[in-house]
mmCIF file of C-alpha atoms in Angstrom:
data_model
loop_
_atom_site.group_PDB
_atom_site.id
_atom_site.type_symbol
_atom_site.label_atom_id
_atom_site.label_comp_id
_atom_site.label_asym_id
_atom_site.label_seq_id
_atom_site.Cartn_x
_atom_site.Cartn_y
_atom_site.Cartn_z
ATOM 1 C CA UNK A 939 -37.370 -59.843 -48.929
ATOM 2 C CA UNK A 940 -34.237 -61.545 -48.917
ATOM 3 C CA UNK A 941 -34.870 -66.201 -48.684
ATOM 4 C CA UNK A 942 -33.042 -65.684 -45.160
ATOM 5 C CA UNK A 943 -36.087 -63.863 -43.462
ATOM 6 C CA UNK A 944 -38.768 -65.300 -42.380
ATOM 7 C CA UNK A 945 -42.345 -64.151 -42.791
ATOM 8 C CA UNK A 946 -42.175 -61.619 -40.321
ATOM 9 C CA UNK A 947 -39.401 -59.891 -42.230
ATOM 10 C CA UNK A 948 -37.157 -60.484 -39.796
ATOM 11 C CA UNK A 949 -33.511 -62.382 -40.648
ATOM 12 C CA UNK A 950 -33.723 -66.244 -39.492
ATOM 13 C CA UNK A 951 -30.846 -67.899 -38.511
ATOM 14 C CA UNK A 952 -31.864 -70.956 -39.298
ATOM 15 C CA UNK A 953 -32.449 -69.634 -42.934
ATOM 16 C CA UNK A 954 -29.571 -68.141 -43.312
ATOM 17 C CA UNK A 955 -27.447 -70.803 -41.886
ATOM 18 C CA UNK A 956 -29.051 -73.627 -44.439
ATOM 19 C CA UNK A 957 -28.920 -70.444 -47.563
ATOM 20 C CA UNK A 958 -25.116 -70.142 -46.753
ATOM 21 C CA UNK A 959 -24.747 -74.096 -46.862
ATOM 22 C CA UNK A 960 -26.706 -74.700 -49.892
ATOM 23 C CA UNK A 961 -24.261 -72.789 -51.837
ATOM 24 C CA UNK A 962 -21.358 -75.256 -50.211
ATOM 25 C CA UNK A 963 -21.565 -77.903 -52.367
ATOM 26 C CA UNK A 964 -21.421 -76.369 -55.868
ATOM 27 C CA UNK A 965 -18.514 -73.639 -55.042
ATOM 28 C CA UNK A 966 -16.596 -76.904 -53.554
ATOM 29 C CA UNK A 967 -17.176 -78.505 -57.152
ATOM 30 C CA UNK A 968 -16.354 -75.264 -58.927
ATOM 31 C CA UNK A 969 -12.973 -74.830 -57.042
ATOM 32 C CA UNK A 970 -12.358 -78.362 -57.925
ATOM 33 C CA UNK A 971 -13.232 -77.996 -61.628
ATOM 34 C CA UNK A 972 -10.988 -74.788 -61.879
ATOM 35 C CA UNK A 973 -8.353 -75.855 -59.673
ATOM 36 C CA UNK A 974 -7.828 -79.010 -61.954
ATOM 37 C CA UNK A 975 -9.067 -81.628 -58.348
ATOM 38 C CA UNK A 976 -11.300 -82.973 -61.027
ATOM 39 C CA UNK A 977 -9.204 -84.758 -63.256
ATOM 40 C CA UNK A 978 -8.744 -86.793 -65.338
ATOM 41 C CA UNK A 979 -11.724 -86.231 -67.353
ATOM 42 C CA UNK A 980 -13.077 -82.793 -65.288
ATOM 43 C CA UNK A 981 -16.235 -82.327 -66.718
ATOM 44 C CA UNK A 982 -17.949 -86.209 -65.972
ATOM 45 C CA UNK A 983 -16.352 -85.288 -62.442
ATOM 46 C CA UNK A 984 -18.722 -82.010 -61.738
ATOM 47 C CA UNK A 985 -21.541 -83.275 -63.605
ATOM 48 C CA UNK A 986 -21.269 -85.786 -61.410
ATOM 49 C CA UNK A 987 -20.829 -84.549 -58.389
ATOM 50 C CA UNK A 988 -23.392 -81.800 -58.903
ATOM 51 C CA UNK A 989 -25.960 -84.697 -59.427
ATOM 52 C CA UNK A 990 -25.230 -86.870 -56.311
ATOM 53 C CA UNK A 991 -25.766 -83.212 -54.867
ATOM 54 C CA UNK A 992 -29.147 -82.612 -56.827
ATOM 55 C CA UNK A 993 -30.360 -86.553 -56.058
ATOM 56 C CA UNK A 994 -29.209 -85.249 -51.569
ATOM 57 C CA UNK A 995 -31.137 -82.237 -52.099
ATOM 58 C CA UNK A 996 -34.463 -83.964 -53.359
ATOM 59 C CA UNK A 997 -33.812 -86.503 -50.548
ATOM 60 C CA UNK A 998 -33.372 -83.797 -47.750
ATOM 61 C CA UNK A 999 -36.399 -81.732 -49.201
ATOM 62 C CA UNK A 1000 -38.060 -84.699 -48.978
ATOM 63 C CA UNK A 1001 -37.385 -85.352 -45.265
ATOM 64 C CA UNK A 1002 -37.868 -82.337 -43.635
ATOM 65 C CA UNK A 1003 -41.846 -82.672 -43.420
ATOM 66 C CA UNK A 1004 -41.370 -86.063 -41.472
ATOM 67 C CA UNK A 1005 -38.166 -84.694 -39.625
ATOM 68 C CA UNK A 1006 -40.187 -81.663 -38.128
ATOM 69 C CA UNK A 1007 -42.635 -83.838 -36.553
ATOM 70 C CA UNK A 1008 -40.197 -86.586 -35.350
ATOM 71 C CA UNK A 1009 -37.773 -83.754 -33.881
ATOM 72 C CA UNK A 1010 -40.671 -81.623 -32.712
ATOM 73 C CA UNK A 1011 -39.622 -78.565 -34.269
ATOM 74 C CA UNK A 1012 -42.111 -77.017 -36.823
ATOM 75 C CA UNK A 1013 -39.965 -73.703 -37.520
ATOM 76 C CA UNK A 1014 -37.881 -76.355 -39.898
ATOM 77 C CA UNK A 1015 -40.419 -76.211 -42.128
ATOM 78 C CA UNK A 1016 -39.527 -72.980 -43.259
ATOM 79 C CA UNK A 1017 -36.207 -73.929 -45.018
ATOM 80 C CA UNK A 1018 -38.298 -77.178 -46.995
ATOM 81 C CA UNK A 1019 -38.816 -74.833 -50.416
ATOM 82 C CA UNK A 1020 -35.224 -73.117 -50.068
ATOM 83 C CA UNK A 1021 -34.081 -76.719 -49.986
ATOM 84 C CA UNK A 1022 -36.272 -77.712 -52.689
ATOM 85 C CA UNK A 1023 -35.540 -74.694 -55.236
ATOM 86 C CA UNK A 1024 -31.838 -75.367 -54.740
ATOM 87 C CA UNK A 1025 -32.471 -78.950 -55.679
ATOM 88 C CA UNK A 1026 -33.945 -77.612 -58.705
ATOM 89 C CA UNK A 1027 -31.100 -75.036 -58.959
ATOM 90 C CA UNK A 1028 -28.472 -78.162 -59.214
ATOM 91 C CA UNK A 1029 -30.640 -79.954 -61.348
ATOM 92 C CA UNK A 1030 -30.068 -77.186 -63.848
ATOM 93 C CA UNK A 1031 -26.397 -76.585 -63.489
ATOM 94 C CA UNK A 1032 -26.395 -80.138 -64.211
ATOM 95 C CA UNK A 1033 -27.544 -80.550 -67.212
ATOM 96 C CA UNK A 1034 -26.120 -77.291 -68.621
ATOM 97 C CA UNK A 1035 -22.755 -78.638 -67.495
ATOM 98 C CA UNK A 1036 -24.130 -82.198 -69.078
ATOM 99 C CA UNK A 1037 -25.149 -80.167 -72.615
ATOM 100 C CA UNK A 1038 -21.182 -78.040 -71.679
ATOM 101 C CA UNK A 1039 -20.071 -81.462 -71.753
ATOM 102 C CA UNK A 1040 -21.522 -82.527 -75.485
ATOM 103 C CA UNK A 1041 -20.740 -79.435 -76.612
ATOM 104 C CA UNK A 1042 -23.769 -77.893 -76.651
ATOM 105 C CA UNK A 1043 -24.704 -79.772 -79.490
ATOM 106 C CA UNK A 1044 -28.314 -79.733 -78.259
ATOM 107 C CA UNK A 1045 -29.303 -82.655 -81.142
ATOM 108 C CA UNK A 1046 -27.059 -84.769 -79.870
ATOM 109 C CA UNK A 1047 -28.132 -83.853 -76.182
ATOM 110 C CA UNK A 1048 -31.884 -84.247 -76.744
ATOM 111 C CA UNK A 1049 -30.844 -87.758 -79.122
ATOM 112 C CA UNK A 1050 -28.908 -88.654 -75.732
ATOM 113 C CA UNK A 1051 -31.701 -88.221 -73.638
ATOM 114 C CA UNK A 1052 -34.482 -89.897 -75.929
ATOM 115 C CA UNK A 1053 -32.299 -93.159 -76.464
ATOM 116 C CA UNK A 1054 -31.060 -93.640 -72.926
ATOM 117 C CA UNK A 1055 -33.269 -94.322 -70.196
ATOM 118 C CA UNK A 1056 -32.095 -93.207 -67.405
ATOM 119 C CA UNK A 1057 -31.029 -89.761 -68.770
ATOM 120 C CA UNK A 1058 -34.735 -90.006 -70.078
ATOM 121 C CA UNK A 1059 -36.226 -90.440 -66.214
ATOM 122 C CA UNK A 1060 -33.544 -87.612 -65.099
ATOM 123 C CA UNK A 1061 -34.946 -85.354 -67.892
ATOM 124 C CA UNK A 1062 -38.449 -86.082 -66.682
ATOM 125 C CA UNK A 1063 -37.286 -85.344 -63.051
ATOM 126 C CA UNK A 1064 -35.868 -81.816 -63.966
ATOM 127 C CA UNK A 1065 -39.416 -81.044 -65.711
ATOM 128 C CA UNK A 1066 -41.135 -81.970 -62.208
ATOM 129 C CA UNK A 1067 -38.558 -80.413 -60.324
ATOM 130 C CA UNK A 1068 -39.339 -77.276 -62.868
ATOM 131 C CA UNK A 1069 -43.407 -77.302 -62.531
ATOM 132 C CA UNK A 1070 -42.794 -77.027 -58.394
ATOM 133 C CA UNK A 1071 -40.294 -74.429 -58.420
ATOM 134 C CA UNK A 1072 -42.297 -72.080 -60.586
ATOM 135 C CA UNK A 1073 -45.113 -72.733 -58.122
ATOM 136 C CA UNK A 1074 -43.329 -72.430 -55.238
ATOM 137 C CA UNK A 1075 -43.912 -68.986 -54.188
ATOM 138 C CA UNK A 1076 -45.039 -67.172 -51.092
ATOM 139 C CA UNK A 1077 -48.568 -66.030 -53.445
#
């Protein structure tokens, strides 16, 4: 069963319509990267960008619970974990492109993230965001 039907097995248009968008953001960033948008210094530019997009995500997960009573419309709730897994999804391709970026010298990478402190609380994020999306399943 494809993440744009709903539990009935039938396609959702809502579903789809917030699948096909969730994929916006990062093929923006990768036309950017390989059409040379992202310059001077390319690489800070997408790992950048994809984080802002990772932090929106997280933020827009977040929201939806409220949102669906406050618009009075509880069918929202079924795009919350396809939101959520693609914030997890960006929070990935964002520190591969962060370890791309060193690299992938991961001593220096895990060094990085032990001595600064905010790389530190993003690392700690990513493990969280990693513990709910291997729970998040329909079983």
């Amino acid at each position: 069963m494809g993440p744009w039907k709903d539990y009935s097995g039938r396609t959702s248009p809502l579903k789809l319509v917030v699948f096909a968008a969730l994929f916006g953001p990062a093929l923006w960033t990768a036309l950017a990267f390989f059409m040379g948008w992202l310059q001077p210094q390319p690489f800070t530019a997408a790992i950048r960008e994809i984080g802002l997009w990772t932090i929106r995500l997280i933020f827009i997960a977040l929201a939806i619970t409220p949102l669906r009573s406050i618009v009075q419309w509880p069918r929202l709730i079924l795009v919350r974990r396809m939101v959520g897994v693609a914030a997890f999804a960006y929070a990935i391709t964002h520190l591969t492109l962060y370890t791309a970026d060193q690299m992938f010298d991961l001593a220096k990478v895990a060094s990085e993230i032990v001595s600064r402190v905010y790389l530190t609380i993003g690392f700690t994020a990513v493990i969280g965001l990693s513990a709910l999306a291997a729970t998040s399943t329909d079983g």
